[in-house]
């Protein structure tokens, strides 16, 4: 792919693999697909979910609440998760099988204790930027190809924000896997289609 395209590899981290704290079913299957695809991109950027201990998205922080319940926070509805991707822990590390040494940047997100950030561009308060949009613009990027984990959360939110920011945005469907809780995958597919984000197969890139 040309200099104006980037492969955005979302949260391919140990905690999202089948043995991880917030296991995405068959999440490990994206790794070889991502490795193969990444070899064909001039630009590759990775993201890491990167929470402080006791993060507001952790069910363990909310007495009486269980993972996968939804609560209301000042910025809106928040799904509660098992503790995951705590800064500096093995679970937060990139998957060992990920083979993309050529990646040019790693964007960390979700590091503010009181706000989540599924999106690689904008936190859940919908106003705090991660800086990725500026990086992409300065680098002359026009097309963003999203892949990784999980389809219905961090991949979808990142793709929606990239498209809204004016990048031509794709989700590489076979290079993603979903959590699918409470209808989240169907909702994500609907939102992506409505926003004009295109689904594409890795073999067609
Ligand atoms: C994610 C839930 C919580 C993701 C991150 O990477 O999709 N999902 N934190
Ligand atoms: Zn998270």
Short mmCIF file of C-alpha atoms and ligand atoms in Angstrom, two decimals:
data_model
loop_
_atom_site.label_atom_id
_atom_site.label_comp_id
_atom_site.label_asym_id
_atom_site.label_seq_id
_atom_site.Cartn_x
_atom_site.Cartn_y
_atom_site.Cartn_z
CA UNK A 1 0.00 0.00 0.00
CA UNK A 2 1.12 3.53 -0.78
CA UNK A 3 2.45 6.24 1.48
CA UNK A 4 -1.04 7.66 2.01
CA UNK A 5 -2.42 4.50 3.67
CA UNK A 6 -1.87 3.10 7.13
CA UNK A 7 -2.60 -0.26 8.71
CA UNK A 8 -3.88 0.42 12.22
CA UNK A 9 -3.41 -2.71 14.35
CA UNK A 10 -5.70 -2.38 17.33
CA UNK A 11 -4.95 -3.94 20.74
CA UNK A 12 -3.41 -7.27 19.72
CA UNK A 13 -2.40 -7.83 23.33
CA UNK A 14 -2.13 -10.89 25.54
CA UNK A 15 -5.19 -10.07 27.64
CA UNK A 16 -7.38 -10.21 24.52
CA UNK A 17 -6.06 -13.60 23.41
CA UNK A 18 -7.91 -16.81 24.45
CA UNK A 19 -5.84 -17.26 27.64
CA UNK A 20 -6.11 -13.59 28.60
CA UNK A 21 -8.07 -11.69 31.22
CA UNK A 22 -10.60 -10.36 28.68
CA UNK A 23 -10.38 -13.15 26.17
CA UNK A 24 -11.76 -12.49 22.72
CA UNK A 25 -12.96 -15.78 21.23
CA UNK A 26 -10.44 -16.90 18.57
CA UNK A 27 -8.58 -13.63 19.03
CA UNK A 28 -5.30 -15.44 18.37
CA UNK A 29 -6.42 -16.13 14.81
CA UNK A 30 -5.87 -12.52 13.77
CA UNK A 31 -2.13 -12.64 14.44
CA UNK A 32 -0.93 -14.43 11.26
CA UNK A 33 -3.38 -12.44 9.14
CA UNK A 34 -2.10 -9.17 10.58
CA UNK A 35 1.54 -10.21 10.12
CA UNK A 36 0.94 -11.07 6.47
CA UNK A 37 -0.94 -7.87 5.75
CA UNK A 38 1.49 -5.63 7.59
CA UNK A 39 4.29 -6.71 5.27
CA UNK A 40 2.46 -5.02 2.41
CA UNK A 41 1.93 -1.62 4.07
CA UNK A 42 4.36 1.28 3.92
CA UNK A 43 2.87 2.53 7.18
CA UNK A 44 1.86 0.45 10.21
CA UNK A 45 0.75 1.84 13.56
CA UNK A 46 -0.11 -0.28 16.60
CA UNK A 47 -2.33 0.54 19.56
CA UNK A 48 -2.25 -0.75 23.10
CA UNK A 49 -5.07 -0.63 25.63
CA UNK A 50 -3.15 0.73 28.63
CA UNK A 51 -5.08 1.12 31.85
CA UNK A 52 -3.84 2.14 35.29
CA UNK A 53 -4.69 -0.33 38.09
CA UNK A 54 -8.21 0.38 39.40
CA UNK A 55 -9.36 1.87 36.10
CA UNK A 56 -12.96 3.10 35.98
CA UNK A 57 -13.86 0.47 33.34
CA UNK A 58 -13.00 -2.40 35.69
CA UNK A 59 -15.98 -4.08 37.37
CA UNK A 60 -13.73 -4.68 40.39
CA UNK A 61 -13.76 -0.92 41.03
CA UNK A 62 -17.56 -0.85 41.43
CA UNK A 63 -18.84 -2.73 44.48
CA UNK A 64 -21.66 -5.12 43.65
CA UNK A 65 -21.06 -4.93 39.90
CA UNK A 66 -20.05 -7.76 37.62
CA UNK A 67 -18.07 -7.79 34.38
CA UNK A 68 -20.16 -7.16 31.24
CA UNK A 69 -22.77 -5.12 33.13
CA UNK A 70 -23.29 -1.55 31.97
CA UNK A 71 -23.26 1.45 34.30
CA UNK A 72 -23.78 5.17 33.79
CA UNK A 73 -20.67 7.34 34.11
CA UNK A 74 -20.46 11.13 33.68
CA UNK A 75 -19.55 10.70 30.00
CA UNK A 76 -22.22 8.08 29.25
CA UNK A 77 -22.81 4.35 29.40
CA UNK A 78 -19.80 2.22 30.27
CA UNK A 79 -19.56 -1.54 29.95
CA UNK A 80 -17.67 -2.99 32.92
CA UNK A 81 -14.82 -5.38 32.19
CA UNK A 82 -12.62 -7.80 34.04
CA UNK A 83 -9.33 -6.12 35.02
CA UNK A 84 -7.28 -6.12 31.81
CA UNK A 85 -4.33 -4.48 30.09
CA UNK A 86 -2.93 -2.97 33.26
CA UNK A 87 0.08 -0.82 32.44
CA UNK A 88 3.33 -2.75 32.43
CA UNK A 89 1.82 -6.18 33.08
CA UNK A 90 2.34 -9.21 30.80
CA UNK A 91 -1.35 -9.05 29.88
CA UNK A 92 -0.88 -5.58 28.44
CA UNK A 93 2.08 -6.62 26.30
CA UNK A 94 1.66 -7.06 22.56
CA UNK A 95 1.00 -10.67 21.55
CA UNK A 96 4.28 -12.55 21.27
CA UNK A 97 3.39 -13.81 17.80
CA UNK A 98 2.83 -10.34 16.42
CA UNK A 99 5.65 -9.82 13.96
CA UNK A 100 5.57 -6.18 12.92
CA UNK A 101 8.94 -4.70 13.90
CA UNK A 102 8.46 -2.15 11.12
CA UNK A 103 5.55 -0.50 12.98
CA UNK A 104 6.26 3.21 13.16
CA UNK A 105 4.35 4.15 16.30
CA UNK A 106 2.53 2.59 19.21
CA UNK A 107 -0.42 4.62 20.45
CA UNK A 108 -1.48 3.89 24.01
CA UNK A 109 -5.00 4.71 25.17
CA UNK A 110 -7.23 4.30 28.19
CA UNK A 111 -4.51 5.59 30.51
CA UNK A 112 -6.70 8.17 32.26
CA UNK A 113 -8.07 6.61 35.47
CA UNK A 114 -11.56 8.09 35.07
CA UNK A 115 -12.24 7.65 31.35
CA UNK A 116 -12.13 4.71 29.00
CA UNK A 117 -10.99 4.93 25.39
CA UNK A 118 -12.08 2.24 22.99
CA UNK A 119 -11.15 4.54 20.15
CA UNK A 120 -7.55 5.10 19.12
CA UNK A 121 -8.44 8.72 18.30
CA UNK A 122 -10.85 10.07 20.93
CA UNK A 123 -11.51 9.04 24.52
CA UNK A 124 -14.96 8.03 25.74
CA UNK A 125 -15.69 11.62 26.86
CA UNK A 126 -15.65 12.26 23.09
CA UNK A 127 -13.42 15.35 23.46
CA UNK A 128 -10.00 14.22 24.71
CA UNK A 129 -7.77 13.35 21.75
CA UNK A 130 -5.07 10.67 21.85
CA UNK A 131 -2.98 12.56 19.28
CA UNK A 132 -3.34 9.90 16.58
CA UNK A 133 -5.38 12.13 14.29
CA UNK A 134 -2.63 14.73 14.30
CA UNK A 135 0.00 12.08 13.63
CA UNK A 136 -1.93 10.71 10.66
CA UNK A 137 -2.51 14.19 9.21
CA UNK A 138 1.09 15.27 9.56
CA UNK A 139 2.14 12.09 7.83
CA UNK A 140 -0.19 12.71 4.87
CA UNK A 141 -2.35 9.67 5.53
CA UNK A 142 -5.67 9.54 3.67
CA UNK A 143 -6.74 5.91 4.05
CA UNK A 144 -6.93 3.94 7.29
CA UNK A 145 -7.22 0.14 7.35
CA UNK A 146 -8.30 -1.09 10.80
CA UNK A 147 -7.76 -4.59 12.16
CA UNK A 148 -7.24 -6.33 15.50
CA UNK A 149 -9.28 -6.74 18.68
CA UNK A 150 -12.05 -6.43 19.27
CA UNK A 151 -14.23 -5.82 16.21
CA UNK A 152 -17.21 -4.54 18.20
CA UNK A 153 -15.32 -2.28 20.61
CA UNK A 154 -11.90 -0.82 19.93
CA UNK A 155 -11.78 -1.62 16.22
CA UNK A 156 -15.28 -0.26 15.56
CA UNK A 157 -14.85 2.90 17.64
CA UNK A 158 -11.48 3.62 16.05
CA UNK A 159 -12.87 3.11 12.55
CA UNK A 160 -15.89 5.32 13.24
CA UNK A 161 -13.68 8.12 14.56
CA UNK A 162 -11.22 7.81 11.67
CA UNK A 163 -14.05 8.00 9.16
CA UNK A 164 -15.59 10.98 11.00
CA UNK A 165 -12.21 12.71 10.94
CA UNK A 166 -12.23 12.50 7.14
CA UNK A 167 -10.02 9.48 6.47
CA UNK A 168 -11.31 6.89 4.02
CA UNK A 169 -11.69 4.02 6.45
CA UNK A 170 -11.85 0.24 6.11
CA UNK A 171 -12.27 -2.61 8.57
CA UNK A 172 -10.36 -5.71 7.50
CA UNK A 173 -12.94 -8.22 8.60
CA UNK A 174 -10.92 -11.44 8.64
CA UNK A 175 -8.18 -9.68 10.62
CA UNK A 176 -10.57 -8.90 13.51
CA UNK A 177 -12.44 -10.92 16.12
CA UNK A 178 -15.35 -9.77 18.31
CA UNK A 179 -16.28 -9.94 21.99
CA UNK A 180 -20.01 -9.82 21.15
CA UNK A 181 -21.71 -8.99 24.45
CA UNK A 182 -25.27 -7.66 24.67
CA UNK A 183 -25.68 -7.36 20.90
CA UNK A 184 -22.48 -5.33 20.53
CA UNK A 185 -21.36 -6.93 17.27
CA UNK A 186 -24.64 -6.31 15.45
CA UNK A 187 -24.69 -2.73 16.74
CA UNK A 188 -21.12 -2.15 15.60
CA UNK A 189 -21.81 -3.53 12.13
CA UNK A 190 -24.85 -1.29 11.83
CA UNK A 191 -22.96 1.82 12.99
CA UNK A 192 -20.01 1.13 10.69
CA UNK A 193 -22.25 0.65 7.66
CA UNK A 194 -24.26 3.79 8.47
CA UNK A 195 -21.07 5.81 8.74
CA UNK A 196 -19.78 4.59 5.39
CA UNK A 197 -16.90 2.54 6.78
CA UNK A 198 -16.22 -0.28 4.34
CA UNK A 199 -15.61 -3.90 5.27
CA UNK A 200 -12.88 -5.55 3.24
CA UNK A 201 -11.15 -8.94 3.17
CA UNK A 202 -7.37 -9.01 3.73
CA UNK A 203 -6.83 -10.88 0.46
CA UNK A 204 -8.36 -7.95 -1.44
CA UNK A 205 -5.90 -5.36 -0.13
C1 LIG B 1 -11.38 -3.41 24.37
C2 LIG B 1 -12.99 -3.74 25.96
C3 LIG B 1 -12.24 -3.07 26.89
C4 LIG B 1 -10.93 -3.63 22.97
C5 LIG B 1 -10.61 -2.72 25.30
O1 LIG B 1 -9.71 -3.57 22.70
O2 LIG B 1 -11.80 -3.85 22.11
N1 LIG B 1 -12.57 -3.92 24.72
N2 LIG B 1 -11.05 -2.57 26.55
ZN1 LIG B 2 -9.81 -1.67 28.01
#
